[in-house]
Coordinates of C-alpha atoms in Angstrom, one line a residue:
X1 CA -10.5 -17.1 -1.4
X2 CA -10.8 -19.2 1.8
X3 CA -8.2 -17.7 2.9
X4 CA -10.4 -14.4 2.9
X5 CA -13.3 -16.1 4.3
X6 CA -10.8 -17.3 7.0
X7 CA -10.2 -13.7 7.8
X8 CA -13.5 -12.3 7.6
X9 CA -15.3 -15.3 9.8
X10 CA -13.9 -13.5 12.9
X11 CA -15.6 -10.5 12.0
X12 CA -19.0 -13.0 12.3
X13 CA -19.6 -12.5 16.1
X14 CA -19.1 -8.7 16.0
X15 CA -21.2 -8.1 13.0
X16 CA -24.4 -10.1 13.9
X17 CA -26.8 -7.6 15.2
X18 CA -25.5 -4.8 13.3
X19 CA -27.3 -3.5 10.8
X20 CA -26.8 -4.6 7.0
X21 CA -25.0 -0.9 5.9
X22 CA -22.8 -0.9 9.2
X23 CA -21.9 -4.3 8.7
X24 CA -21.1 -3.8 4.8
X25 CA -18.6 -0.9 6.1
X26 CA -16.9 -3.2 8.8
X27 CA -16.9 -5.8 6.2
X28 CA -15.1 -3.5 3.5
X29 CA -12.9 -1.6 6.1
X30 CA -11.5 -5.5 7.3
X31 CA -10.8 -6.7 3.5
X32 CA -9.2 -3.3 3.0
X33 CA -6.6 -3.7 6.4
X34 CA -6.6 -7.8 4.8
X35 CA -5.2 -6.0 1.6
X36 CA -3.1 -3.5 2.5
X37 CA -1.5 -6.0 5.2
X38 CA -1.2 -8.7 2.7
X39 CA 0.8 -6.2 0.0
X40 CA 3.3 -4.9 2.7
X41 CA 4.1 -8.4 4.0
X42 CA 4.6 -9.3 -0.3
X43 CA 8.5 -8.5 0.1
X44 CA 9.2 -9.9 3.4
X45 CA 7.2 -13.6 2.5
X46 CA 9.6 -13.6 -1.1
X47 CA 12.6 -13.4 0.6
X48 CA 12.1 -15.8 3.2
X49 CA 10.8 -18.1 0.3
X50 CA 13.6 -17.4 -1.7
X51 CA 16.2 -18.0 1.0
X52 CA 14.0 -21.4 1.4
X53 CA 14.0 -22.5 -1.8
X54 CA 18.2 -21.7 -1.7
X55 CA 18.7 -23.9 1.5
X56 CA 16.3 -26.5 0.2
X57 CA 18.5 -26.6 -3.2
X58 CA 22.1 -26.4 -1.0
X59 CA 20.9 -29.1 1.0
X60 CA 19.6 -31.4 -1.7
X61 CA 22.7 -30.8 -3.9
X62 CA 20.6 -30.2 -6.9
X63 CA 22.9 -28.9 -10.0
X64 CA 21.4 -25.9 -11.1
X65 CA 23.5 -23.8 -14.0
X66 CA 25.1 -20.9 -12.0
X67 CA 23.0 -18.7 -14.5
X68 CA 19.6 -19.8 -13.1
X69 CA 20.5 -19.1 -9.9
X70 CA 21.9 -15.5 -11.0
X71 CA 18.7 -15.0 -12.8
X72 CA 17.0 -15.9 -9.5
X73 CA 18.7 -13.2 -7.3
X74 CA 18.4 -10.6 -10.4
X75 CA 14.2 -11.5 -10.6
X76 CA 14.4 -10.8 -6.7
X77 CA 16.2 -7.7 -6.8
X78 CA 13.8 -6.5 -9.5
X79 CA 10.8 -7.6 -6.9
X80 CA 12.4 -5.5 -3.8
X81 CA 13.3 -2.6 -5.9
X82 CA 9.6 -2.4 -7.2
X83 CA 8.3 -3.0 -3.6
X84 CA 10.2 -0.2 -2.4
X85 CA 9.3 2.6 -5.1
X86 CA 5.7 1.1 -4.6
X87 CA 6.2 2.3 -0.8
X88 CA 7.6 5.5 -1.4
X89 CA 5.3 6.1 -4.0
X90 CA 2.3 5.7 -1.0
X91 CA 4.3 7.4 0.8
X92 CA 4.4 10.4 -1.5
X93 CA 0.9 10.3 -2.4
X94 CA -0.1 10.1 1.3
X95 CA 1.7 13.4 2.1
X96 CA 0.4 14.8 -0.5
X97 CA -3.1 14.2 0.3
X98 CA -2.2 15.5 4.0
X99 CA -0.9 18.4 3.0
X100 CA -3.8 18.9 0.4
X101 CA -6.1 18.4 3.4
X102 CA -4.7 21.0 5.6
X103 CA -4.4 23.6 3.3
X104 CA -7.8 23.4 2.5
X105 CA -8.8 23.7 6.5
X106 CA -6.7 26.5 6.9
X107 CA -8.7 27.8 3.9
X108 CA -12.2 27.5 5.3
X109 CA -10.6 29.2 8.8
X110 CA -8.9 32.2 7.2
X111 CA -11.2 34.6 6.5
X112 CA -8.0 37.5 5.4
X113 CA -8.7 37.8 1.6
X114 CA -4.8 38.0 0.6
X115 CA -3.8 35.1 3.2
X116 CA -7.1 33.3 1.8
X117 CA -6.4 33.5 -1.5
X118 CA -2.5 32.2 -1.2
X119 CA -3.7 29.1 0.4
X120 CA -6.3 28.5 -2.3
X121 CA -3.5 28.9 -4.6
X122 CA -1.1 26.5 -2.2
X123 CA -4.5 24.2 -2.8
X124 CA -4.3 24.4 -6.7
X125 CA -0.8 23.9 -6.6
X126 CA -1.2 20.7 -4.3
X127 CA -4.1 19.2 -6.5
X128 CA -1.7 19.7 -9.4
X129 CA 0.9 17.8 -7.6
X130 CA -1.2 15.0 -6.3
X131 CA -2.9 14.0 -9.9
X132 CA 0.4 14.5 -11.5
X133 CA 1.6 11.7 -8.7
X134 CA -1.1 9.3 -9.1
X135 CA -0.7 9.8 -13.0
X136 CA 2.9 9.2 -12.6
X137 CA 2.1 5.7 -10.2
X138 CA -0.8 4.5 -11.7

């Protein structure tokens, strides 16, 4: 938590004669960025820790059973392999929603009734896709 506050308290100088609804958005749009950054920096801060932890149990000759440390590297592969499908899974749903988004302006600028109605079906079809997605990654 103080790490948060630590974040935020930059925001303190910016936000002081704004008012209360502006400030709540500025307030939720920094904790948001603090998020997102925080989740994509997850797999880069484990390995580094990890390849700490190694040189700190080289160094110290500690005897760990060779099956502790195979556990170890198994746990981590798990965490990068997750960390990856988690990014391509954003990835997916963010194209999705792109696509979703421009289909549905080329809607409201078409006004042919066949090409009209083929991009509302391309719509349906891209709705269907996205929920199935965020069903599939939830």
């Amino acid at each position: 938590m103080e790490r948060l506050w630590s974040y935020l308290s930059r925001f303190s100088r910016m936000t002081k004669e704004m008012t209360p609804s502006h400030r709540l958005d500025l307030l939720t749009d920094g904790l948001l960025n603090y998020g997102r950054r925080k989740s994509t920096d997850i797999g880069v801060v484990n390995k580094s820790k990890r390849e700490y932890v190694l040189l700190l149990l080289h160094r110290n000759n500690i005897g760990l059973k060779r099956r502790a440390v195979d556990a170890l590297n198994r746990k981590d592969r798990t965490l990068e392999e997750s960390q990856m499908l988690h990014q391509e899974m954003r990835a997916v749903l963010n194209y999705l929603h792109l696509q979703h988004d421009l289909a549905k302006k080329a809607v409201e600028n078409y006004h042919q009734p066949g090409l009209r109605s083929a991009l509302i079906h391309h719509c349906k079809q891209l709705e269907k896709r996205f929920n199935l997605a965020t069903d599939m990654f939830s």
